């Protein structure tokens, strides 16, 4: 059975994939989900970002309620999202991390989507 949470996060990723590569979409979904204070247990760090391991493959639906239009330069997003998500993952796990200025800016930009 597909939980509502898996459906919601998969829908968010599918919406983001319309604008960004899959790895970036997963990273952005992680940051947004974490900022919302929602369950992030389905996400895992990768070599260069964070991936939603509970992503529903072959699920071509994206709920309009989950769609976000990130109002920032796409190149900036693509260059910053994965490192930001990875550092945020480790910060939430209790590690000390230092975000650079671009990563801090991205976190602020994404705060409005929580």
Short mmCIF file of the N, C-alpha and C atoms (twelve columns), coordinates in Angstrom:
data_MODEL
# 
_entry.id   MODEL 
# 
loop_
_atom_site.group_PDB 
_atom_site.id 
_atom_site.type_symbol 
_atom_site.label_atom_id 
_atom_site.label_alt_id 
_atom_site.label_comp_id 
_atom_site.label_asym_id 
_atom_site.label_seq_id 
_atom_site.Cartn_x 
_atom_site.Cartn_y 
_atom_site.Cartn_z 
_atom_site.pdbx_PDB_model_num 
ATOM 1   N N  . UNK A 1   0.837  -1.178 0.000   1 
ATOM 2   C CA . UNK A 1   0.000  0.000  0.000   1 
ATOM 3   C C  . UNK A 1   0.887  1.249  0.000   1 
ATOM 4   N N  . UNK A 2   0.498  2.209  -0.762  1 
ATOM 5   C CA . UNK A 2   1.232  3.460  -0.847  1 
ATOM 6   C C  . UNK A 2   0.707  4.407  0.228   1 
ATOM 7   N N  . UNK A 3   1.604  4.870  1.069   1 
ATOM 8   C CA . UNK A 3   1.195  5.815  2.100   1 
ATOM 9   C C  . UNK A 3   1.016  7.200  1.487   1 
ATOM 10  N N  . UNK A 4   0.254  8.020  2.173   1 
ATOM 11  C CA . UNK A 4   0.051  9.386  1.696   1 
ATOM 12  C C  . UNK A 4   1.379  10.130 1.631   1 
ATOM 13  N N  . UNK A 5   2.239  9.875  2.605   1 
ATOM 14  C CA . UNK A 5   3.539  10.549 2.636   1 
ATOM 15  C C  . UNK A 5   4.364  10.203 1.394   1 
ATOM 16  N N  . UNK A 6   4.426  8.918  1.035   1 
ATOM 17  C CA . UNK A 6   5.170  8.513  -0.171  1 
ATOM 18  C C  . UNK A 6   4.565  9.158  -1.407  1 
ATOM 19  N N  . UNK A 7   3.251  9.184  -1.480  1 
ATOM 20  C CA . UNK A 7   2.559  9.812  -2.606  1 
ATOM 21  C C  . UNK A 7   2.904  11.297 -2.677  1 
ATOM 22  N N  . UNK A 8   2.854  11.976 -1.534  1 
ATOM 23  C CA . UNK A 8   3.088  13.414 -1.488  1 
ATOM 24  C C  . UNK A 8   4.523  13.758 -1.884  1 
ATOM 25  N N  . UNK A 9   5.485  13.051 -1.324  1 
ATOM 26  C CA . UNK A 9   6.884  13.355 -1.635  1 
ATOM 27  C C  . UNK A 9   7.213  12.962 -3.069  1 
ATOM 28  N N  . UNK A 10  6.692  11.829 -3.535  1 
ATOM 29  C CA . UNK A 10  6.902  11.439 -4.934  1 
ATOM 30  C C  . UNK A 10  6.291  12.477 -5.867  1 
ATOM 31  N N  . UNK A 11  5.114  12.979 -5.537  1 
ATOM 32  C CA . UNK A 11  4.480  14.019 -6.353  1 
ATOM 33  C C  . UNK A 11  5.321  15.284 -6.382  1 
ATOM 34  N N  . UNK A 12  5.870  15.667 -5.234  1 
ATOM 35  C CA . UNK A 12  6.738  16.843 -5.166  1 
ATOM 36  C C  . UNK A 12  7.966  16.639 -6.049  1 
ATOM 37  N N  . UNK A 13  8.587  15.483 -5.959  1 
ATOM 38  C CA . UNK A 13  9.763  15.193 -6.789  1 
ATOM 39  C C  . UNK A 13  9.396  15.224 -8.263  1 
ATOM 40  N N  . UNK A 14  8.264  14.627 -8.623  1 
ATOM 41  C CA . UNK A 14  7.843  14.628 -10.031 1 
ATOM 42  C C  . UNK A 14  7.627  16.043 -10.549 1 
ATOM 43  N N  . UNK A 15  7.059  16.911 -9.732  1 
ATOM 44  C CA . UNK A 15  6.891  18.316 -10.142 1 
ATOM 45  C C  . UNK A 15  8.245  18.979 -10.342 1 
ATOM 46  N N  . UNK A 16  9.150  18.760 -9.409  1 
ATOM 47  C CA . UNK A 16  10.476 19.371 -9.499  1 
ATOM 48  C C  . UNK A 16  11.274 18.822 -10.679 1 
ATOM 49  N N  . UNK A 17  11.037 17.565 -11.037 1 
ATOM 50  C CA . UNK A 17  11.742 16.961 -12.178 1 
ATOM 51  C C  . UNK A 17  11.348 17.607 -13.504 1 
ATOM 52  N N  . UNK A 18  10.249 18.321 -13.530 1 
ATOM 53  C CA . UNK A 18  9.858  19.029 -14.754 1 
ATOM 54  C C  . UNK A 18  10.813 20.186 -15.041 1 
ATOM 55  N N  . UNK A 19  11.488 20.678 -14.003 1 
ATOM 56  C CA . UNK A 19  12.390 21.825 -14.141 1 
ATOM 57  C C  . UNK A 19  13.858 21.480 -13.916 1 
ATOM 58  N N  . UNK A 20  14.116 20.408 -13.170 1 
ATOM 59  C CA . UNK A 20  15.484 20.102 -12.750 1 
ATOM 60  C C  . UNK A 20  15.805 18.626 -12.977 1 
ATOM 61  N N  . UNK A 21  17.098 18.291 -13.046 1 
ATOM 62  C CA . UNK A 21  17.491 16.880 -13.128 1 
ATOM 63  C C  . UNK A 21  17.006 16.115 -11.888 1 
ATOM 64  N N  . UNK A 22  16.870 14.813 -12.023 1 
ATOM 65  C CA . UNK A 22  16.307 14.002 -10.943 1 
ATOM 66  C C  . UNK A 22  17.058 14.164 -9.621  1 
ATOM 67  N N  . UNK A 23  18.376 14.174 -9.649  1 
ATOM 68  C CA . UNK A 23  19.151 14.294 -8.406  1 
ATOM 69  C C  . UNK A 23  18.869 15.619 -7.705  1 
ATOM 70  N N  . UNK A 24  18.709 16.665 -8.486  1 
ATOM 71  C CA . UNK A 24  18.409 17.986 -7.928  1 
ATOM 72  C C  . UNK A 24  16.988 18.000 -7.366  1 
ATOM 73  N N  . UNK A 25  16.057 17.365 -8.062  1 
ATOM 74  C CA . UNK A 25  14.673 17.297 -7.589  1 
ATOM 75  C C  . UNK A 25  14.591 16.583 -6.241  1 
ATOM 76  N N  . UNK A 26  15.316 15.486 -6.091  1 
ATOM 77  C CA . UNK A 26  15.333 14.764 -4.812  1 
ATOM 78  C C  . UNK A 26  15.927 15.645 -3.713  1 
ATOM 79  N N  . UNK A 27  17.008 16.355 -4.029  1 
ATOM 80  C CA . UNK A 27  17.655 17.225 -3.043  1 
ATOM 81  C C  . UNK A 27  16.718 18.350 -2.603  1 
ATOM 82  N N  . UNK A 28  16.064 18.984 -3.564  1 
ATOM 83  C CA . UNK A 28  15.125 20.062 -3.231  1 
ATOM 84  C C  . UNK A 28  13.959 19.532 -2.400  1 
ATOM 85  N N  . UNK A 29  13.451 18.362 -2.764  1 
ATOM 86  C CA . UNK A 29  12.345 17.766 -2.009  1 
ATOM 87  C C  . UNK A 29  12.764 17.489 -0.567  1 
ATOM 88  N N  . UNK A 30  13.995 17.041 -0.379  1 
ATOM 89  C CA . UNK A 30  14.487 16.802 0.979   1 
ATOM 90  C C  . UNK A 30  14.520 18.104 1.779   1 
ATOM 91  N N  . UNK A 31  15.081 19.142 1.203   1 
ATOM 92  C CA . UNK A 31  15.191 20.419 1.919   1 
ATOM 93  C C  . UNK A 31  13.802 20.941 2.286   1 
ATOM 94  N N  . UNK A 32  12.882 20.905 1.335   1 
ATOM 95  C CA . UNK A 32  11.521 21.396 1.580   1 
ATOM 96  C C  . UNK A 32  10.828 20.550 2.644   1 
ATOM 97  N N  . UNK A 33  10.944 19.228 2.543   1 
ATOM 98  C CA . UNK A 33  10.315 18.328 3.511   1 
ATOM 99  C C  . UNK A 33  10.883 18.557 4.909   1 
ATOM 100 N N  . UNK A 34  12.194 18.718 5.005   1 
ATOM 101 C CA . UNK A 34  12.824 18.973 6.306   1 
ATOM 102 C C  . UNK A 34  12.361 20.311 6.878   1 
ATOM 103 N N  . UNK A 35  12.267 21.327 6.034   1 
ATOM 104 C CA . UNK A 35  11.829 22.641 6.515   1 
ATOM 105 C C  . UNK A 35  10.379 22.615 6.982   1 
ATOM 106 N N  . UNK A 36  9.593  21.737 6.414   1 
ATOM 107 C CA . UNK A 36  8.196  21.602 6.834   1 
ATOM 108 C C  . UNK A 36  8.079  20.847 8.154   1 
ATOM 109 N N  . UNK A 37  9.180  20.277 8.609   1 
ATOM 110 C CA . UNK A 37  9.163  19.504 9.845   1 
ATOM 111 C C  . UNK A 37  8.525  18.144 9.673   1 
ATOM 112 N N  . UNK A 38  8.493  17.659 8.449   1 
ATOM 113 C CA . UNK A 38  7.858  16.376 8.157   1 
ATOM 114 C C  . UNK A 38  8.880  15.244 8.217   1 
ATOM 115 N N  . UNK A 39  8.387  14.030 8.133   1 
ATOM 116 C CA . UNK A 39  9.221  12.833 8.237   1 
ATOM 117 C C  . UNK A 39  10.199 12.748 7.069   1 
ATOM 118 N N  . UNK A 40  11.480 12.695 7.388   1 
ATOM 119 C CA . UNK A 40  12.517 12.613 6.354   1 
ATOM 120 C C  . UNK A 40  13.180 11.237 6.336   1 
ATOM 121 N N  . UNK A 41  12.573 10.262 7.011   1 
ATOM 122 C CA . UNK A 41  13.207 8.948  7.132   1 
ATOM 123 C C  . UNK A 41  13.329 8.211  5.802   1 
ATOM 124 N N  . UNK A 42  12.584 8.593  4.789   1 
ATOM 125 C CA . UNK A 42  12.681 7.951  3.481   1 
ATOM 126 C C  . UNK A 42  13.820 8.485  2.632   1 
ATOM 127 N N  . UNK A 43  14.531 9.488  3.129   1 
ATOM 128 C CA . UNK A 43  15.659 10.077 2.408   1 
ATOM 129 C C  . UNK A 43  16.965 9.513  2.952   1 
ATOM 130 N N  . UNK A 44  17.940 9.360  2.060   1 
ATOM 131 C CA . UNK A 44  19.276 8.922  2.461   1 
ATOM 132 C C  . UNK A 44  20.319 9.755  1.729   1 
ATOM 133 N N  . UNK A 45  21.451 10.000 2.392   1 
ATOM 134 C CA . UNK A 45  22.519 10.738 1.707   1 
ATOM 135 C C  . UNK A 45  23.164 9.870  0.628   1 
ATOM 136 N N  . UNK A 46  23.615 10.521 -0.426  1 
ATOM 137 C CA . UNK A 46  24.361 9.860  -1.493  1 
ATOM 138 C C  . UNK A 46  25.745 10.498 -1.544  1 
ATOM 139 N N  . UNK A 47  26.534 10.121 -2.520  1 
ATOM 140 C CA . UNK A 47  27.878 10.700 -2.637  1 
ATOM 141 C C  . UNK A 47  27.852 12.208 -2.803  1 
ATOM 142 N N  . UNK A 48  26.816 12.718 -3.476  1 
ATOM 143 C CA . UNK A 48  26.805 14.163 -3.735  1 
ATOM 144 C C  . UNK A 48  25.457 14.819 -3.484  1 
ATOM 145 N N  . UNK A 49  24.607 14.213 -2.681  1 
ATOM 146 C CA . UNK A 49  23.311 14.818 -2.410  1 
ATOM 147 C C  . UNK A 49  22.495 13.970 -1.454  1 
ATOM 148 N N  . UNK A 50  21.193 13.973 -1.653  1 
ATOM 149 C CA . UNK A 50  20.259 13.180 -0.863  1 
ATOM 150 C C  . UNK A 50  19.229 12.615 -1.825  1 
ATOM 151 N N  . UNK A 51  18.845 11.352 -1.624  1 
ATOM 152 C CA . UNK A 51  17.903 10.678 -2.517  1 
ATOM 153 C C  . UNK A 51  16.735 10.137 -1.695  1 
ATOM 154 N N  . UNK A 52  15.533 10.228 -2.252  1 
ATOM 155 C CA . UNK A 52  14.351 9.674  -1.595  1 
ATOM 156 C C  . UNK A 52  14.232 8.210  -1.994  1 
ATOM 157 N N  . UNK A 53  14.596 7.313  -1.080  1 
ATOM 158 C CA . UNK A 53  14.620 5.885  -1.403  1 
ATOM 159 C C  . UNK A 53  13.217 5.291  -1.498  1 
ATOM 160 N N  . UNK A 54  12.230 5.965  -0.948  1 
ATOM 161 C CA . UNK A 54  10.845 5.491  -1.033  1 
ATOM 162 C C  . UNK A 54  10.118 6.038  -2.260  1 
ATOM 163 N N  . UNK A 55  10.880 6.629  -3.182  1 
ATOM 164 C CA . UNK A 55  10.307 7.182  -4.413  1 
ATOM 165 C C  . UNK A 55  9.562  6.088  -5.169  1 
ATOM 166 N N  . UNK A 56  8.388  6.405  -5.641  1 
ATOM 167 C CA . UNK A 56  7.553  5.439  -6.353  1 
ATOM 168 C C  . UNK A 56  7.880  5.529  -7.838  1 
ATOM 169 N N  . UNK A 57  8.622  4.553  -8.334  1 
ATOM 170 C CA . UNK A 57  8.983  4.499  -9.760  1 
ATOM 171 C C  . UNK A 57  7.729  4.218  -10.588 1 
ATOM 172 N N  . UNK A 58  7.741  4.644  -11.810 1 
ATOM 173 C CA . UNK A 58  6.623  4.428  -12.737 1 
ATOM 174 C C  . UNK A 58  5.323  5.026  -12.217 1 
ATOM 175 N N  . UNK A 59  5.445  6.058  -11.427 1 
ATOM 176 C CA . UNK A 59  4.286  6.784  -10.909 1 
ATOM 177 C C  . UNK A 59  4.343  8.154  -11.543 1 
ATOM 178 N N  . UNK A 60  3.591  8.336  -12.590 1 
ATOM 179 C CA . UNK A 60  3.723  9.523  -13.425 1 
ATOM 180 C C  . UNK A 60  2.796  10.654 -13.007 1 
ATOM 181 N N  . UNK A 61  2.353  10.617 -11.793 1 
ATOM 182 C CA . UNK A 61  1.398  11.618 -11.332 1 
ATOM 183 C C  . UNK A 61  2.115  12.654 -10.474 1 
ATOM 184 N N  . UNK A 62  1.703  13.874 -10.606 1 
ATOM 185 C CA . UNK A 62  2.178  14.917 -9.700  1 
ATOM 186 C C  . UNK A 62  0.978  15.757 -9.298  1 
ATOM 187 N N  . UNK A 63  0.759  15.815 -8.004  1 
ATOM 188 C CA . UNK A 63  -0.360 16.582 -7.475  1 
ATOM 189 C C  . UNK A 63  -0.053 18.071 -7.571  1 
ATOM 190 N N  . UNK A 64  -0.986 18.832 -8.084  1 
ATOM 191 C CA . UNK A 64  -0.780 20.281 -8.170  1 
ATOM 192 C C  . UNK A 64  -0.555 20.896 -6.797  1 
ATOM 193 N N  . UNK A 65  -1.140 20.281 -5.780  1 
ATOM 194 C CA . UNK A 65  -0.957 20.781 -4.422  1 
ATOM 195 C C  . UNK A 65  0.500  20.697 -3.980  1 
ATOM 196 N N  . UNK A 66  1.246  19.770 -4.562  1 
ATOM 197 C CA . UNK A 66  2.636  19.570 -4.169  1 
ATOM 198 C C  . UNK A 66  3.615  20.363 -5.023  1 
ATOM 199 N N  . UNK A 67  3.159  20.917 -6.126  1 
ATOM 200 C CA . UNK A 67  4.062  21.623 -7.032  1 
ATOM 201 C C  . UNK A 67  4.542  22.935 -6.420  1 
ATOM 202 N N  . UNK A 68  5.817  23.188 -6.620  1 
ATOM 203 C CA . UNK A 68  6.402  24.457 -6.215  1 
ATOM 204 C C  . UNK A 68  7.181  24.998 -7.397  1 
ATOM 205 N N  . UNK A 69  7.181  26.288 -7.528  1 
ATOM 206 C CA . UNK A 69  7.952  26.944 -8.575  1 
ATOM 207 C C  . UNK A 69  9.042  27.746 -7.874  1 
ATOM 208 N N  . UNK A 70  10.238 27.179 -7.831  1 
ATOM 209 C CA . UNK A 70  11.335 27.824 -7.115  1 
ATOM 210 C C  . UNK A 70  11.757 29.067 -7.886  1 
ATOM 211 N N  . UNK A 71  11.604 30.194 -7.237  1 
ATOM 212 C CA . UNK A 71  11.881 31.478 -7.875  1 
ATOM 213 C C  . UNK A 71  13.350 31.848 -7.684  1 
ATOM 214 N N  . UNK A 72  14.204 31.184 -8.466  1 
ATOM 215 C CA . UNK A 72  15.645 31.457 -8.418  1 
ATOM 216 C C  . UNK A 72  16.257 30.977 -9.724  1 
ATOM 217 N N  . UNK A 73  17.447 31.443 -10.002 1 
ATOM 218 C CA . UNK A 73  18.157 31.061 -11.217 1 
ATOM 219 C C  . UNK A 73  18.349 29.542 -11.257 1 
ATOM 220 N N  . UNK A 74  17.881 28.870 -12.319 1 
ATOM 221 C CA . UNK A 74  18.000 27.410 -12.408 1 
ATOM 222 C C  . UNK A 74  19.441 26.906 -12.293 1 
ATOM 223 N N  . UNK A 75  20.388 27.643 -12.838 1 
ATOM 224 C CA . UNK A 75  21.790 27.227 -12.736 1 
ATOM 225 C C  . UNK A 75  22.255 27.280 -11.284 1 
ATOM 226 N N  . UNK A 76  21.858 28.327 -10.571 1 
ATOM 227 C CA . UNK A 76  22.171 28.436 -9.144  1 
ATOM 228 C C  . UNK A 76  21.591 27.244 -8.389  1 
ATOM 229 N N  . UNK A 77  20.328 26.918 -8.671  1 
ATOM 230 C CA . UNK A 77  19.668 25.792 -8.004  1 
ATOM 231 C C  . UNK A 77  20.429 24.500 -8.292  1 
ATOM 232 N N  . UNK A 78  20.710 24.242 -9.569  1 
ATOM 233 C CA . UNK A 78  21.387 22.997 -9.946  1 
ATOM 234 C C  . UNK A 78  22.777 22.897 -9.335  1 
ATOM 235 N N  . UNK A 79  23.465 24.019 -9.191  1 
ATOM 236 C CA . UNK A 79  24.821 24.000 -8.647  1 
ATOM 237 C C  . UNK A 79  24.863 23.928 -7.124  1 
ATOM 238 N N  . UNK A 80  23.748 24.210 -6.473  1 
ATOM 239 C CA . UNK A 80  23.747 24.358 -5.017  1 
ATOM 240 C C  . UNK A 80  22.898 23.326 -4.280  1 
ATOM 241 N N  . UNK A 81  21.860 22.808 -4.892  1 
ATOM 242 C CA . UNK A 81  20.875 21.978 -4.186  1 
ATOM 243 C C  . UNK A 81  21.465 20.717 -3.569  1 
ATOM 244 N N  . UNK A 82  22.278 20.003 -4.311  1 
ATOM 245 C CA . UNK A 82  22.779 18.715 -3.809  1 
ATOM 246 C C  . UNK A 82  23.693 18.882 -2.594  1 
ATOM 247 N N  . UNK A 83  24.609 19.839 -2.655  1 
ATOM 248 C CA . UNK A 83  25.510 20.032 -1.507  1 
ATOM 249 C C  . UNK A 83  24.740 20.551 -0.295  1 
ATOM 250 N N  . UNK A 84  23.757 21.405 -0.545  1 
ATOM 251 C CA . UNK A 84  22.943 21.933 0.554   1 
ATOM 252 C C  . UNK A 84  22.170 20.814 1.231   1 
ATOM 253 N N  . UNK A 85  21.543 19.953 0.431   1 
ATOM 254 C CA . UNK A 85  20.762 18.843 0.986   1 
ATOM 255 C C  . UNK A 85  21.655 17.900 1.788   1 
ATOM 256 N N  . UNK A 86  22.807 17.586 1.248   1 
ATOM 257 C CA . UNK A 86  23.722 16.672 1.943   1 
ATOM 258 C C  . UNK A 86  24.167 17.262 3.282   1 
ATOM 259 N N  . UNK A 87  24.543 18.528 3.285   1 
ATOM 260 C CA . UNK A 87  24.959 19.167 4.539   1 
ATOM 261 C C  . UNK A 87  23.797 19.245 5.525   1 
ATOM 262 N N  . UNK A 88  22.598 19.560 5.026   1 
ATOM 263 C CA . UNK A 88  21.429 19.623 5.905   1 
ATOM 264 C C  . UNK A 88  21.142 18.258 6.515   1 
ATOM 265 N N  . UNK A 89  21.295 17.199 5.722   1 
ATOM 266 C CA . UNK A 89  21.105 15.830 6.227   1 
ATOM 267 C C  . UNK A 89  22.012 15.603 7.444   1 
ATOM 268 N N  . UNK A 90  23.293 15.914 7.282   1 
ATOM 269 C CA . UNK A 90  24.243 15.683 8.365   1 
ATOM 270 C C  . UNK A 90  24.001 16.611 9.550   1 
ATOM 271 N N  . UNK A 91  23.568 17.819 9.295   1 
ATOM 272 C CA . UNK A 91  23.233 18.738 10.388  1 
ATOM 273 C C  . UNK A 91  22.067 18.186 11.198  1 
ATOM 274 N N  . UNK A 92  21.036 17.696 10.515  1 
ATOM 275 C CA . UNK A 92  19.876 17.140 11.209  1 
ATOM 276 C C  . UNK A 92  20.233 15.858 11.957  1 
ATOM 277 N N  . UNK A 93  21.289 15.176 11.501  1 
ATOM 278 C CA . UNK A 93  21.762 13.964 12.182  1 
ATOM 279 C C  . UNK A 93  22.645 14.297 13.382  1 
ATOM 280 N N  . UNK A 94  22.908 15.593 13.598  1 
ATOM 281 C CA . UNK A 94  23.658 16.024 14.764  1 
ATOM 282 C C  . UNK A 94  25.100 16.396 14.502  1 
ATOM 283 N N  . UNK A 95  25.528 16.329 13.257  1 
ATOM 284 C CA . UNK A 95  26.904 16.702 12.924  1 
ATOM 285 C C  . UNK A 95  27.028 18.213 12.771  1 
ATOM 286 N N  . UNK A 96  28.229 18.711 12.999  1 
ATOM 287 C CA . UNK A 96  28.487 20.134 12.779  1 
ATOM 288 C C  . UNK A 96  28.845 20.323 11.314  1 
ATOM 289 N N  . UNK A 97  28.129 21.189 10.656  1 
ATOM 290 C CA . UNK A 97  28.414 21.500 9.253   1 
ATOM 291 C C  . UNK A 97  28.426 23.014 9.080   1 
ATOM 292 N N  . UNK A 98  29.131 23.443 8.070   1 
ATOM 293 C CA . UNK A 98  29.163 24.860 7.725   1 
ATOM 294 C C  . UNK A 98  28.604 25.025 6.320   1 
ATOM 295 N N  . UNK A 99  27.539 25.793 6.220   1 
ATOM 296 C CA . UNK A 99  26.961 26.098 4.920   1 
ATOM 297 C C  . UNK A 99  27.693 27.299 4.337   1 
ATOM 298 N N  . UNK A 100 27.988 27.245 3.029   1 
ATOM 299 C CA . UNK A 100 28.568 28.430 2.398   1 
ATOM 300 C C  . UNK A 100 27.440 29.422 2.091   1 
ATOM 301 N N  . UNK A 101 27.792 30.565 1.595   1 
ATOM 302 C CA . UNK A 101 26.797 31.628 1.372   1 
ATOM 303 C C  . UNK A 101 25.695 31.192 0.401   1 
ATOM 304 N N  . UNK A 102 26.061 30.532 -0.708  1 
ATOM 305 C CA . UNK A 102 25.054 30.075 -1.669  1 
ATOM 306 C C  . UNK A 102 24.099 29.074 -1.035  1 
ATOM 307 N N  . UNK A 103 24.631 28.165 -0.227  1 
ATOM 308 C CA . UNK A 103 23.783 27.170 0.436   1 
ATOM 309 C C  . UNK A 103 22.833 27.838 1.425   1 
ATOM 310 N N  . UNK A 104 23.327 28.811 2.164   1 
ATOM 311 C CA . UNK A 104 22.457 29.562 3.078   1 
ATOM 312 C C  . UNK A 104 21.366 30.298 2.307   1 
ATOM 313 N N  . UNK A 105 21.736 30.879 1.168   1 
ATOM 314 C CA . UNK A 105 20.751 31.581 0.340   1 
ATOM 315 C C  . UNK A 105 19.676 30.625 -0.161  1 
ATOM 316 N N  . UNK A 106 20.074 29.434 -0.591  1 
ATOM 317 C CA . UNK A 106 19.092 28.462 -1.080  1 
ATOM 318 C C  . UNK A 106 18.137 28.053 0.032   1 
ATOM 319 N N  . UNK A 107 18.650 27.825 1.211   1 
ATOM 320 C CA . UNK A 107 17.790 27.466 2.344   1 
ATOM 321 C C  . UNK A 107 16.770 28.572 2.593   1 
ATOM 322 N N  . UNK A 108 17.196 29.813 2.531   1 
ATOM 323 C CA . UNK A 108 16.270 30.940 2.726   1 
ATOM 324 C C  . UNK A 108 15.228 31.001 1.613   1 
ATOM 325 N N  . UNK A 109 15.660 30.771 0.378   1 
ATOM 326 C CA . UNK A 109 14.727 30.787 -0.757  1 
ATOM 327 C C  . UNK A 109 13.657 29.719 -0.577  1 
ATOM 328 N N  . UNK A 110 14.056 28.534 -0.131  1 
ATOM 329 C CA . UNK A 110 13.121 27.411 -0.021  1 
ATOM 330 C C  . UNK A 110 12.235 27.485 1.216   1 
ATOM 331 N N  . UNK A 111 12.560 28.355 2.168   1 
ATOM 332 C CA . UNK A 111 11.738 28.486 3.374   1 
ATOM 333 C C  . UNK A 111 10.298 28.862 3.054   1 
ATOM 334 N N  . UNK A 112 10.087 29.586 1.987   1 
ATOM 335 C CA . UNK A 112 8.717  30.019 1.673   1 
ATOM 336 C C  . UNK A 112 7.827  28.879 1.184   1 
ATOM 337 N N  . UNK A 113 8.411  27.703 0.934   1 
ATOM 338 C CA . UNK A 113 7.622  26.568 0.446   1 
ATOM 339 C C  . UNK A 113 7.265  25.589 1.550   1 
ATOM 340 N N  . UNK A 114 7.544  25.969 2.799   1 
ATOM 341 C CA . UNK A 114 7.210  25.035 3.868   1 
ATOM 342 C C  . UNK A 114 5.780  25.105 4.296   1 
# 
